[in-house]
Short mmCIF file of C-alpha atoms in Angstrom, two decimals:
data_model
loop_
_atom_site.label_atom_id
_atom_site.label_comp_id
_atom_site.label_asym_id
_atom_site.label_seq_id
_atom_site.Cartn_x
_atom_site.Cartn_y
_atom_site.Cartn_z
CA MET A 214 -16.93 49.90 93.56
CA THR A 215 -18.43 48.11 90.30
CA ARG A 216 -16.66 48.28 87.25
CA ILE A 217 -18.24 49.00 83.44
CA PRO A 218 -17.86 46.19 81.50
CA THR A 219 -16.58 48.47 78.67
CA LEU A 220 -14.77 45.33 76.85
CA ARG A 221 -17.86 44.17 76.61
CA ILE A 222 -19.91 46.70 75.05
CA ARG A 223 -16.97 47.20 72.46
CA LEU A 224 -16.92 43.37 71.48
CA ALA A 225 -20.87 43.33 71.45
CA ILE A 226 -20.94 46.28 69.10
CA ALA A 227 -18.17 45.12 67.01
CA GLY A 228 -20.42 41.98 66.47
CA LEU A 229 -23.31 43.60 65.52
CA THR A 230 -21.71 45.67 62.99
CA LEU A 231 -19.94 42.49 61.60
CA LEU A 232 -23.17 40.83 61.84
CA GLN A 233 -25.07 43.90 60.05
CA ALA A 234 -22.36 44.12 56.72
CA GLY A 235 -22.57 40.25 56.34
CA CYS A 236 -26.74 41.02 55.96
CA SER A 237 -26.36 43.62 53.47
CA THR A 238 -26.13 43.49 49.95
CA PRO A 239 -23.65 45.27 47.46
CA GLN A 240 -25.46 48.02 46.17
CA GLY A 241 -26.04 46.92 41.89
CA ALA A 242 -25.56 43.75 42.71
CA VAL A 243 -27.62 41.56 40.39
CA ALA A 244 -30.12 39.09 41.88
CA HIS A 245 -29.61 35.25 40.01
CA GLU A 246 -32.42 33.41 39.34
CA HIS A 247 -30.76 30.02 39.78
CA TYR A 248 -34.73 28.48 39.74
CA ASP A 249 -35.50 30.40 35.69
CA PRO A 250 -34.37 28.36 33.11
CA ALA A 251 -35.10 30.73 30.97
CA TYR A 252 -32.56 33.29 32.91
CA LEU A 253 -30.49 29.97 32.76
CA ASN A 254 -30.19 29.85 28.96
CA GLU A 255 -29.47 33.73 29.12
CA GLU A 256 -26.64 32.93 31.07
CA ALA A 257 -25.87 30.31 29.00
CA VAL A 258 -25.42 32.14 26.04
CA ASP A 259 -23.24 34.89 27.75
CA ALA A 260 -20.65 32.43 29.17
CA LEU A 261 -20.21 30.82 25.74
CA ALA A 262 -19.83 34.20 23.73
CA ALA A 263 -17.97 35.25 26.87
CA GLY A 264 -15.32 31.65 25.67
CA ASP A 265 -16.66 29.69 28.92
CA ARG A 266 -17.71 25.80 27.63
CA GLY A 267 -17.68 24.75 31.25
CA THR A 268 -20.41 27.34 32.88
CA ALA A 269 -22.79 27.68 29.39
CA ARG A 270 -22.89 23.66 29.91
CA ILE A 271 -23.37 23.20 33.48
CA LEU A 272 -25.98 26.01 33.24
CA LEU A 273 -27.66 23.93 30.23
CA GLU A 274 -27.89 21.30 32.12
CA ARG A 275 -29.78 22.64 35.16
CA ALA A 276 -32.62 24.49 33.07
CA ALA A 277 -32.66 21.25 31.39
CA LEU A 278 -33.28 19.53 34.48
CA LEU A 279 -35.87 22.69 35.74
CA ALA A 280 -37.71 22.36 32.53
CA PRO A 281 -37.14 18.93 30.45
CA ALA A 282 -40.14 20.61 28.01
CA ASP A 283 -38.60 23.74 27.15
CA ALA A 284 -37.43 23.47 23.68
CA LEU A 285 -35.07 26.26 23.13
CA VAL A 286 -33.15 25.06 26.06
CA THR A 287 -32.93 21.39 24.58
CA GLU A 288 -31.78 22.58 21.90
CA ASN A 289 -29.05 24.96 23.01
CA LEU A 290 -27.72 22.29 25.21
CA ALA A 291 -27.70 19.99 21.63
CA ALA A 292 -25.83 22.82 20.09
CA LEU A 293 -23.49 23.25 22.61
CA LYS A 294 -22.48 19.38 22.62
CA VAL A 295 -21.42 19.66 18.92
CA GLY A 296 -20.31 22.97 18.68
CA GLY A 297 -23.32 24.99 17.28
CA VAL A 298 -24.54 28.44 17.94
CA LEU A 299 -26.61 29.23 20.84
CA ARG A 300 -29.87 31.30 20.48
CA LYS A 301 -31.34 33.65 23.88
CA ASN A 302 -34.90 33.23 24.36
CA PRO A 303 -36.97 35.82 22.36
CA LYS A 304 -37.88 39.41 23.60
CA GLN A 305 -41.43 39.57 25.03
CA CYS A 306 -43.02 43.01 23.90
CA PRO A 307 -44.92 44.78 27.14
CA SER A 308 -48.96 44.60 26.52
CA GLY A 309 -50.46 47.69 25.99
CA PRO A 310 -53.20 49.53 27.30
#
């Protein structure tokens, strides 16, 4: 008489369920652009507005490493060091037809 390995099947199903749950992202999750200096600058301005100077400094330093010639990032990093006001990136208007 052969036995059906029900415990193994249950464990396999549980493992697949956990694997699938770990691979999915929550609905409404924001994709972070860790390699986009403009995005990092925006996040730094928002972090400083929320009172988190440390995060703002880290974000601006990363943006400056990624784009050392970006004038706005350089200005904001200097402004942060002296306690000044940070500026956001100018909004780009969509081009018309």
